[in-house]
Each structure stands twice: as C-alpha cells, then as structure tokens.
Amino acid sequence: MFYRNIDEGKVISQEEISSGIFSLLVENKGAAFASPGQFVGVYPNSKDTLLMRPISICETKDGATRLVYRVAGKGTKEFSSLQKGDKVKLIANLGNGFPIDEVKGKCIVLMGGGIGIPPMLGVAKALKGEDVHAYLGFRNNDTFLADEFMQYCKLYLASEDGSVGVKGNVLDALRASTGIKPDVIMACGPMPMLRAIKKYAEENDIIAYISLEERMACGVGACLGCVCKTVKKDDHSHVNNTRICTEGPVFDAREVDI
Ligand SMILES: Cc1cc2nc3c(=O)[nH]c(=O)nc-3n(C[C@H](O)[C@H](O)[C@H](O)COP(=O)(O)OP(=O)(O)OC[C@H]3O[C@@H](n4cnc5c(N)ncnc54)[C@H](O)[C@@H]3O)c2cc1C
Ligand code: FES
C-alpha cells in the first residue's frame, strides 16, 4: 500500500554484522506498508550533512524497518553511533520496489553484490516457497547476511579473491551452477555488475529487474539529481530520461540505458 511520510523512528537495535557493515532496526509507521526493493531516506542530525541518505529496506518485521548499510562517509558514520531508544528521522517509503507477484511460479534468480545485497533479502523472504536461487557476490570472505538467505532460498556465493564460493562475480557463479535456467533475474549491486546482468539477460532472453542505487538528493522526484537514460522517450517531457528515486529504483533492464 502507498505510504510516504516523514516518520519519527525509534531505534530498536543496532549491531555491526561485518567489518564496517551495520544492521539497524528502527520502529516506524511506514514499516507496515513497505514493499521489497523500496528504500527510505535517513536524515543525519549533523548540520553539515543536510540531505537524507537513501538506504534500501532490507526487511520489515513487527512494525520496524531493518536497514543494513556500509559506513561510507559522514552520514553513515553518524548512523553507526545510533543506539537503542534513540530517535531517527526517516522519509518512508520511497521508490517502487520489485514486482513480487509477477514473478511467482517462475525460476527466479536473485543477485546481490556488496551493499546491494540487503534489499535482496527482503525479496527472498517475500518469495519464500518459490523456486528461488540467490547469488551473492563479496570482495572476500568477510561476508554478511548469507546465513539469513538460506532460510528462504538456495544460496550460491562468489568472491573476487576466491576465498568463498566461486572466484569471480555473481554471473560466474550462475554459469558454474548446472541445471539452473532462470526465467527472471532480480538484482541490486554496483553498476558494472548491473550492466553485465543486463547484457547476459538480453543475450539469453531472460527478463531482468535491476535496482539502481545512484546518488540522490531529494528522493521525491523534485531535484532531477538522479536521472538515468531510458530507451523510450518520456510521454510528458519527450526526453529519454527517468528519475531513479520515483520511477525506480527498480527497472526492467531492457528499459534503461546504463
Ligand atoms: C536507492 C538507494 C539505496 C541504497 N541502499 C543502500 C543500502 O542498503 N546500504 C548501503 O550501505 N548503502 C546504500 N545506498 C548508498 C548510500 O545511500 C550511500 O552510501 C550514503 O548516502 C553515503 O552517505 P555518507 O554521508 O555516509 O557518505 P558521503 O560522504 O555522502 O559519501 C561517501 C562516499 O560514498 C559515495 N557515495 C555516496 N552515495 C553513493 C551511492 N548512492 N552510490 C555509490 N556511492 C555513493 C560518495 O561518492 C563518496 O565517495 C543506497 C543508495 C541509493 C540511491
Ligand atoms: S533525487 Fe531528486 S529527483 Fe531523484
């Protein structure tokens, strides 16, 4: 259900689940209405970090939103010091999310790379009981969330240095696993990974939905800071552009020029 509001959230818990990766659980009104693949904007308190920081919804439970994020700069560093009971301001829920109902009954491959892994956990959870195979790509054996995916689907790992799973990326891991012929791929991760998935899906006639985590300012469609090129022209403005924060972040890979 559509919900967009400024929520006064309350921190339920926070823990560091891997080096520099934090799992933050925040009680907020929007949690009850969130869909997998949507994101929230988290506002830092510090006056020199004015803009909200977009973070994907990893999952929701019992009226709370779970965010899993990497400390990248000032904003996320501030979030990592939040403790149980602290207040946190969020804009929730943003973006469109993955088309969960449309893919049911198909062979579904989920792909997550690095900090693109968290939203795919919520997708796996929503598709529990379906034919779902999750491929997660890490830099090395400093993994996170992998054990949680195993509760919902089959799991395959890849790492750049070969220390866990297949040496290489998520597509190398898919190619290495025999007998899996995806009808649909759903993915989130760095742009080179998403470009490779788009190409692979087009060559193999697979539908792919990709979530683009570009830099954002407003998060609500007003600043045009997040536009991305599209294959078709927009009916209203007649340009090949779309806003990732409102029309995305999830797109049919055939529709975006990345
Ligand atoms: C829709 C969406 C969902 C996201 N989901 C997650 C998530 O679930 N977990 C998570 O850890 N991060 C996620 N991100 C990225 C996250 O928003 C940034 O890491 C965060 O805003 C950085 O803020 P900061 O103040 O800590 O760092 P800043 O000081 O603003 O930046 C620190 C460094 O991070 C880089 N950076 C900032 N934003 C991005 C971005 N969007 N993509 C790539 N690099 C960036 C900057 O170029 C700079 O090098 C998401 C981004 C988007 C747009
Ligand atoms: S971030 Fe402002 S329009 Fe998308």
CSV table of C-alpha atoms in Angstrom, one decimal, residues 17 28 48-49 60 67 76 80 88 98 100 106 117 119 124 134 151 157-159 187 193 195 198 234 238 251:
chain,number,residue,atom,x,y,z
A,17,ILE,CA,27.4,-7.6,11.4
A,28,ASN,CA,8.4,3.4,12.3
A,48,ASP,CA,26.8,19.9,7.7
A,49,THR,CA,25.1,16.8,6.3
A,60,THR,CA,10.4,-5.3,7.8
A,67,LEU,CA,18.5,-1.2,7.3
A,76,THR,CA,26.5,6.7,7.6
A,80,SER,CA,26.6,3.8,13.1
A,88,VAL,CA,15.8,8.9,14.0
A,98,PHE,CA,10.4,-5.3,-7.2
A,100,ILE,CA,7.0,-9.8,-6.5
A,106,LYS,CA,8.9,-18.9,-12.3
A,117,ILE,CA,22.8,-7.5,-1.1
A,119,PRO,CA,17.3,-5.4,-0.4
A,124,ALA,CA,13.9,-13.7,-0.9
A,134,ALA,CA,20.2,-16.3,-4.6
A,151,GLN,CA,16.2,-19.6,5.5
A,157,LEU,CA,28.4,-17.4,-3.2
A,158,ALA,CA,31.1,-15.7,-5.3
A,159,SER,CA,34.1,-13.7,-4.2
A,187,ALA,CA,19.4,-7.8,-8.9
A,193,MET,CA,27.5,-5.8,-12.2
A,195,ARG,CA,25.5,-3.7,-16.8
A,198,LYS,CA,21.5,-6.6,-18.4
A,234,ASP,CA,9.0,10.0,-21.7
A,238,HIS,CA,9.7,13.8,-24.7
A,251,PHE,CA,13.6,-1.0,-13.6
